[in-house]
Coordinates of C-alpha atoms in Angstrom, one line a residue:
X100 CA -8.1 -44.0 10.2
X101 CA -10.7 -46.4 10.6
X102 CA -13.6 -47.3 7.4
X103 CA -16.1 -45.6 9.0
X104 CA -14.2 -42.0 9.1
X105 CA -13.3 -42.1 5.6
X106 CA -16.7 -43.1 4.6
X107 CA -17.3 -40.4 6.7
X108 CA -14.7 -38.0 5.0
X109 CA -15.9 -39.4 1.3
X110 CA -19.7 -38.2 2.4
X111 CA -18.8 -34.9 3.7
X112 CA -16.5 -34.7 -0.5
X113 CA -19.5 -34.6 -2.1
X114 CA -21.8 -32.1 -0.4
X115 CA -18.5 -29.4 -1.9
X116 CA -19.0 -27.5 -4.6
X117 CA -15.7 -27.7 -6.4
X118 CA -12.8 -30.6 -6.6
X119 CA -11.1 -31.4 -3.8
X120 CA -7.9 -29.8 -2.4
X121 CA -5.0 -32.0 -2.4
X122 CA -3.0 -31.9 1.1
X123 CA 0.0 -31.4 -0.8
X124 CA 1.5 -28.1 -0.8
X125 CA 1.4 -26.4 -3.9
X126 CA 3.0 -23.9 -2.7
X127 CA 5.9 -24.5 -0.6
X128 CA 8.1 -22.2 1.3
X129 CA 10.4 -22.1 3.8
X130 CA 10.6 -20.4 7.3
X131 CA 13.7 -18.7 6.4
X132 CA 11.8 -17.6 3.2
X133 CA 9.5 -15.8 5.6
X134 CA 12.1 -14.8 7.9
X135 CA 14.3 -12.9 5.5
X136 CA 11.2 -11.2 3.9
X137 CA 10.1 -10.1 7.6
X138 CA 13.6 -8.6 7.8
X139 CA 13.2 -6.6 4.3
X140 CA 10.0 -5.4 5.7
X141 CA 11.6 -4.3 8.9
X142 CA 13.9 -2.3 7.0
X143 CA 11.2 -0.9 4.9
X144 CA 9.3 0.2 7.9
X145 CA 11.8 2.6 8.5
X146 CA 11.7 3.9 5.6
X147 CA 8.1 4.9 5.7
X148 CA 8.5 6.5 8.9
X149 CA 11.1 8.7 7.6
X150 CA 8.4 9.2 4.7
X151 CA 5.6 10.2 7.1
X152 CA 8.3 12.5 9.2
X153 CA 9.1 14.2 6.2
X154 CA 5.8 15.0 5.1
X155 CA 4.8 15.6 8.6
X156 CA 7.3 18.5 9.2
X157 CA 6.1 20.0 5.6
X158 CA 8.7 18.4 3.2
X159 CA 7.9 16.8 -0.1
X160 CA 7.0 12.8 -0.4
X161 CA 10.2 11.2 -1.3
X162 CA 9.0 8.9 -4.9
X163 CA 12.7 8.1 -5.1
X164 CA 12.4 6.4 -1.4
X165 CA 9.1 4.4 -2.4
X166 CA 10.6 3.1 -5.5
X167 CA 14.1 1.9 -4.5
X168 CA 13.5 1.2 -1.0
X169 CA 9.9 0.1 -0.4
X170 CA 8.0 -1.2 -3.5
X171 CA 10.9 -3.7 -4.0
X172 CA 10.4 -5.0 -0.9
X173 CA 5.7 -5.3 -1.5
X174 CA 6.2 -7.0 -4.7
X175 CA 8.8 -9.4 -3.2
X176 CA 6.1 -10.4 -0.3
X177 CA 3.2 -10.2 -2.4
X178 CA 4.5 -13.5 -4.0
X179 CA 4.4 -15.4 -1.0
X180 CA 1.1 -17.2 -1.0
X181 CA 0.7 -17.7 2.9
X182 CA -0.3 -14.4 3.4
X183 CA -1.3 -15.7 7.0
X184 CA 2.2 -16.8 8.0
X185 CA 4.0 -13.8 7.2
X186 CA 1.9 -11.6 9.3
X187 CA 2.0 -14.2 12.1
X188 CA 5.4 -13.0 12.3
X189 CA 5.2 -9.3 11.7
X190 CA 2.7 -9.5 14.7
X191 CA 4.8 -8.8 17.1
X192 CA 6.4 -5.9 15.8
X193 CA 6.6 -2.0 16.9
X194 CA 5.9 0.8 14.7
X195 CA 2.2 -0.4 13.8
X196 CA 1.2 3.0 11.8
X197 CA 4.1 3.0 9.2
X198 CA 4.0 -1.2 9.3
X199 CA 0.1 -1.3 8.6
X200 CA 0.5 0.7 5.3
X201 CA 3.4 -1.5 4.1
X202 CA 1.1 -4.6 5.0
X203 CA -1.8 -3.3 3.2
X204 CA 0.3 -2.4 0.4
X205 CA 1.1 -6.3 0.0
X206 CA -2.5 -7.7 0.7
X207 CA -3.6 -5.0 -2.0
X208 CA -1.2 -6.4 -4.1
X209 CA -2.0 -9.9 -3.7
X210 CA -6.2 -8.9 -4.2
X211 CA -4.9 -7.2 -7.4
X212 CA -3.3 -9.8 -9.0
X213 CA -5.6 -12.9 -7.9
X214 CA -8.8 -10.5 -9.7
X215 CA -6.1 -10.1 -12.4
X216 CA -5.8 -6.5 -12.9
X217 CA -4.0 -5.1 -16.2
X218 CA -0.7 -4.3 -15.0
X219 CA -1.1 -0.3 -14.6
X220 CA -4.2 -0.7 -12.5
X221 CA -2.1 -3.1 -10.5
X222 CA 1.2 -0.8 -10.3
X223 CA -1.5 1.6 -9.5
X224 CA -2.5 -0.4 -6.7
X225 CA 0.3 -0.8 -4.5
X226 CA 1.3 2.9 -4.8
X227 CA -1.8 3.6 -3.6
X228 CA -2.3 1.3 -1.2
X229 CA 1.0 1.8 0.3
X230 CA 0.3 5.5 0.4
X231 CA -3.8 5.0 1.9
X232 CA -2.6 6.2 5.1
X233 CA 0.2 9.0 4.1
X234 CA -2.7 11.8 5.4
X235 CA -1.6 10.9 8.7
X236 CA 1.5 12.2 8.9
X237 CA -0.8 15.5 9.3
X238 CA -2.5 14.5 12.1
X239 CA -1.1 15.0 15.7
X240 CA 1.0 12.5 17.4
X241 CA -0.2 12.6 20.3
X242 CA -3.9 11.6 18.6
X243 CA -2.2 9.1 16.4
X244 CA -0.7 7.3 19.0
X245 CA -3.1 7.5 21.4
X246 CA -3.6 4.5 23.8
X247 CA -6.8 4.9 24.6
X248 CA -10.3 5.3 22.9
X249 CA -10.4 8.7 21.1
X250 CA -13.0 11.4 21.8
X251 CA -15.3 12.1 19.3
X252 CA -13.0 15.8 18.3
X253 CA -10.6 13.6 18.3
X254 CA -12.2 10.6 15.9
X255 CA -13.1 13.4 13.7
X256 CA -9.6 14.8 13.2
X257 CA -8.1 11.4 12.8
X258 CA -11.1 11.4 9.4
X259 CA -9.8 14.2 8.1
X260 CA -6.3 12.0 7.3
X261 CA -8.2 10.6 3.9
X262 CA -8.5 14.3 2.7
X263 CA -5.2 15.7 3.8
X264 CA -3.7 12.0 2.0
X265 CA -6.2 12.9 -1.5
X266 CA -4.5 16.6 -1.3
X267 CA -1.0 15.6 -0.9
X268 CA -1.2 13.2 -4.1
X269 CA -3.6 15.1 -6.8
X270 CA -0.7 18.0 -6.1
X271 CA 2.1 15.4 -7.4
X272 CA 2.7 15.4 -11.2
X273 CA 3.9 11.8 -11.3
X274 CA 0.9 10.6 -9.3
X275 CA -2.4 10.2 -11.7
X276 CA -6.2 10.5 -10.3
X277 CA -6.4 6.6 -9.4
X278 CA -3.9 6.5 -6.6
X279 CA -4.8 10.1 -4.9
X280 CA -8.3 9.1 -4.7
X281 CA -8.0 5.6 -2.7
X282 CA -6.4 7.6 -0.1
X283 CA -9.7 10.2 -0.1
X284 CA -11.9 6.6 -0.8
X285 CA -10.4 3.5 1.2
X286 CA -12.9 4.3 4.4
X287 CA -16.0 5.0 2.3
X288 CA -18.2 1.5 1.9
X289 CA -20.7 0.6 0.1
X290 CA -24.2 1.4 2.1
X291 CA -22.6 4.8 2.1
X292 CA -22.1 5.1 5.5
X293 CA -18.0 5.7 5.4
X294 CA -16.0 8.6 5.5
X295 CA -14.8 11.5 4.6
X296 CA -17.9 12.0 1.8
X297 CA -20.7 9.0 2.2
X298 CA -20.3 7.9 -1.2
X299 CA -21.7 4.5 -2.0
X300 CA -21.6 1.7 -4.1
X301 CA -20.7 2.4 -7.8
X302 CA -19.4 5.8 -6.3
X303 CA -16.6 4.3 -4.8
X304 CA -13.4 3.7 -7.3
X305 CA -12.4 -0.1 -7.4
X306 CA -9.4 0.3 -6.6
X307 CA -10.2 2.1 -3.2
X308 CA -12.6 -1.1 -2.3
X309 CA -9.5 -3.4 -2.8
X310 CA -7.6 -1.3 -0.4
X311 CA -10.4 -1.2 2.2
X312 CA -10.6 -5.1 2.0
X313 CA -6.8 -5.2 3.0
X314 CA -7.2 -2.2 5.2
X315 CA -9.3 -4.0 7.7
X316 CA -8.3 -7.3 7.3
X317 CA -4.7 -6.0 8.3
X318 CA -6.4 -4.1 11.0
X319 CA -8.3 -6.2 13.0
X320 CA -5.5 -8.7 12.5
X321 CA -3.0 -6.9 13.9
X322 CA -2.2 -5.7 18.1
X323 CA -2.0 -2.4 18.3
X324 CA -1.4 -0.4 21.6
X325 CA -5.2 0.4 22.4
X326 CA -6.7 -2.7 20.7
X327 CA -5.9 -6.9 20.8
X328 CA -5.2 -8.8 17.6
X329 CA -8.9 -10.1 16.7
X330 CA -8.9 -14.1 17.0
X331 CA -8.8 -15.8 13.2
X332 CA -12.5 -16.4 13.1
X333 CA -13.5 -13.1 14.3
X334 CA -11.8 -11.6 11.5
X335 CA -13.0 -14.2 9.3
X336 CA -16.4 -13.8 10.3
X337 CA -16.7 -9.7 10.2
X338 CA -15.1 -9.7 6.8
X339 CA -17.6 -12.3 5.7
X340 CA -20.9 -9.7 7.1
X341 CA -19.1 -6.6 6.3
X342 CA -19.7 -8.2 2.6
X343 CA -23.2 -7.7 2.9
X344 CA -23.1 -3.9 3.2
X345 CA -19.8 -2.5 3.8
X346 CA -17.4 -3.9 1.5
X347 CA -17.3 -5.2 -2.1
X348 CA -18.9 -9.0 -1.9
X349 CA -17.1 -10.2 -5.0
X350 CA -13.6 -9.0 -3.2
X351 CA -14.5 -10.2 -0.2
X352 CA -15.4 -13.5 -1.4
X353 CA -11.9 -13.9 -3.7
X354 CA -10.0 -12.7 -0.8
X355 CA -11.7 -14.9 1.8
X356 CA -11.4 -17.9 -0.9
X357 CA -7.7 -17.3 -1.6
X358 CA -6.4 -17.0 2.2
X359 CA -8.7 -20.3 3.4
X360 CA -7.2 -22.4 0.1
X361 CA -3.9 -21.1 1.0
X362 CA -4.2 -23.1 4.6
X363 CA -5.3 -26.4 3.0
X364 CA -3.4 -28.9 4.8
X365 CA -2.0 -26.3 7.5
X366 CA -3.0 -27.0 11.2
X367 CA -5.4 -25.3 13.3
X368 CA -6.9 -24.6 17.2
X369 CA -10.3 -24.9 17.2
X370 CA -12.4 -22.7 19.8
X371 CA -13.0 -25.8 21.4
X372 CA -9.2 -26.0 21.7
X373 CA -9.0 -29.4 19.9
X374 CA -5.9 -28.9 17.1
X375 CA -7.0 -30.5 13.7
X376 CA -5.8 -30.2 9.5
X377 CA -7.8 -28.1 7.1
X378 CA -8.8 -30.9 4.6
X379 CA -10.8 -28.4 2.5
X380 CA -12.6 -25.8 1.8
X381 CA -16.5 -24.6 0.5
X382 CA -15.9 -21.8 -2.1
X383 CA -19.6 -20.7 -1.7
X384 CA -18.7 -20.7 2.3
X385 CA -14.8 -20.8 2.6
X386 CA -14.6 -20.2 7.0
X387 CA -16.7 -23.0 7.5
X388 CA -14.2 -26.0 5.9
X389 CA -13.5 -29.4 6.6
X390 CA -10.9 -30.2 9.5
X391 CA -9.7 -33.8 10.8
X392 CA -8.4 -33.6 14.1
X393 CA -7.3 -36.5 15.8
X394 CA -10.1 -38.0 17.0
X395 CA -12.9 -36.8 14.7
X396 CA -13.9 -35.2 11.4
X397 CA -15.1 -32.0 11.7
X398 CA -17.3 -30.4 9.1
X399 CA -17.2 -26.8 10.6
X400 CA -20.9 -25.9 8.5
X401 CA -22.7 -28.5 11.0
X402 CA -20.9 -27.5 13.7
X403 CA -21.7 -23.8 14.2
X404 CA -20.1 -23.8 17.8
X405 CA -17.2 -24.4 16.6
X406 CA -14.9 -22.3 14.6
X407 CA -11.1 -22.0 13.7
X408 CA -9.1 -20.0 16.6
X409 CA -6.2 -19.4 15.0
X410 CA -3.7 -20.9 12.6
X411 CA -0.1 -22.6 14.4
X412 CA 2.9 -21.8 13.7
X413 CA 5.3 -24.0 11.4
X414 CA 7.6 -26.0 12.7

C-alpha cells in the first residue's frame, strides 16, 4: 500500500462517527460450525412441516415438537454472529415456507437479544416468531405454493393467514397474548398501511415490529419458486426506506448496524464487479462503508454508483 492510500485511508477515519473496526475477527467461526448448524436446521425444517400438516388437516399444534425439536436448534443459530453466512447456505434449500419461519425465528432472536430484551419478552420472541406464519397451514396449497403472481382473491386469502395464525394461539392455554398477536401483527407497519387491521405506529406490539424486520429481510433474501433472491444492496437498501414509514427505524437501524459490523473485514463484489474488504462501517449510515479493493479505496458514501453486490463465500 503506497503513503498516499493510507493518507487516504486515515482521511476517510475521521469523517466516522465512532472508533474504528479492527480487521480482526472478533468473532470467529468455522465453516463446519456453519455447516453442522445448516444440517440441525434441515432437520428442523421437517419438523415444522409436520407442524403445519398437522394443523393443516385440523389437529392440535404440537408444543412438545417446538420445544425438543426446533427451539433447540434457533437458539443454537441465533449465537452465530454472521447471520449473512448461514443463510448464504440455507439458500439453496427446498421447502422455503416451513424454512422461512425457522429463519425468522433466529433473526428475531438475534434483534431480541442485541436490543436486550428481559428474558421472557425474548423466549416470547422466538415462539412467536417461529410461529408468525403457522396461519398458513390454513390456506390452500395450491395458493401457497403457487408459482406465479397471485390474483387479487387470491392475495386476499393468503392475508387472512395472520388471523387464522392470532386464532390458533389465543385458543392455547400455554401460549400468553404476546406471541398470538405477532402472528395477527407481523404484516401491519407503521404508516398503517399493513394487514389484516391497518393499525399503526404505537398500535403495533413491539414484538410484532421485530418479527416484521426479520420477516422481510429473510424474505427478500431468500429464492423462492416465483421470486429471485434480491441482490445484497437491494435488500440493504429497501430495509434502509422501509424505515422511514413501514418499519420501526430504531430496529431497523440496530439490525442494519449489527449485520454490516458483522462483515468488517469480510470480502465483497461490488456492482461494478471489482472484489474489495469491508474496512468499516458509518453507524449513522451502515450500507454505505469503507471498502479497499485492490487497486483503490472506496468510500461507498461518495460513490453513490456503486454499492455492495453481494457478500463471497469463505474459503
Amino acid at each position: 500500500m503506497t503513503i498516499s492510500e493510507i493518507d487516504a485511508i486515515l482521511e476517510s477515519m475521521k469523517e466516522y462517527k465512532e472508533p474504528i473496526h479492527q480487521l480482526k475477527d472478533p468473532h470467529p467461526f468455522s465453516r463446519l460450525m456453519i455447516k453442522e448448524i445448516t444440517k440441525e436446521i434441515d432437520v428442523a425444517t421437517i419438523h415444522m412441516k409436520e407442524l403445519f400438516h398437522d394443523v393443516g388437516n385440523g389437529g392440535e399444534l404440537s408444543l412438545e415438537i417446538l420445544h425438543e425439536n426446533i427451539f433447540p436448534t434457533i437458539k443454537q443459530a441465533a449465537k452465530i454472529p454472521h447471520l449473512y453466512h448461514l443463510f448464504y447456505e440455507l439458500n439453496e434449500k427446498d421447502e422455503y415456507t416451513y424454512r422461512h419461519t425457522i429463519c425468522v425465528g433466529i433473526i428475531a432472536t438475534m434483534i431480541g437479544k442485541w436490543l436486550n430484551l428481559p428474558p421472557k419478552d425474548l423466549n416470547d420472541l422466538t415462539l412467536g416468531a417461529t410461529l408468525h406464519d403457522i396461519g398458513k397451514a390454513k390456506i390452500s396449497t395450491e395458493i401457497l405454493h403457487k408459482p406465479g403472481k397471485l390474483t387479487k382473491e387470491e392475495y386476499d386469502e393468503m392475508k387472512l393467514h395472520t388471523i387464522y395464525g392470532y386464532e390458533l394461539l389465543k385458543n392455547i392455554d400455554s401460549i400468553n397474548e404476546n406471541v398470538a398477536l405477532i402472528a395477527l401483527q407481523h404484516h401491519e407497519r407503521e404508516d398503517g398501511k399493513g394487514y389484516p387491521l391497518g393499525l399503526a405506529g404505537h398500535q403495533i406490539s413491539y414484538l410484532s415490529k421485530i418479527v416484521a424486520v426479520a420477516d422481510v429481510f429473510h424474505a427478500m433474501s431468500s429464492e423462492r419458486v416465483y421470486h429471485r433472491a434480491s441482490p445484497f444492496y437491494a435488500v440493504m437498501k429497501q430495509m434502509q426506506n422501509d424505515a422511514f414509514g413501514k418499519l420501526d427505524p430504531n430496529i431497523v437501524l440496530t439490525f442494519m448496524n449489527k449485520i454490516m459490523n458483522s462483515l468488517v473485514g469480510k470480502r465483497v463484489l461490488l456492482t461494478d464487479q471489482s472484489v474489495g474488504t469491508i474496512l468499516m462501517i458509518d453507524p449513522y449510515d451502515p450500507i454505505r462503508c469503507l471498502i479497499q479493493t485492490d487497486e483503490r479505496l472506496i468510500d461507498l458514501r461518495y460513490s453513490q454508483s456503486i454499492q455492495i453486490e453481494k457478500v463471497l463465500e469463505e474459503v
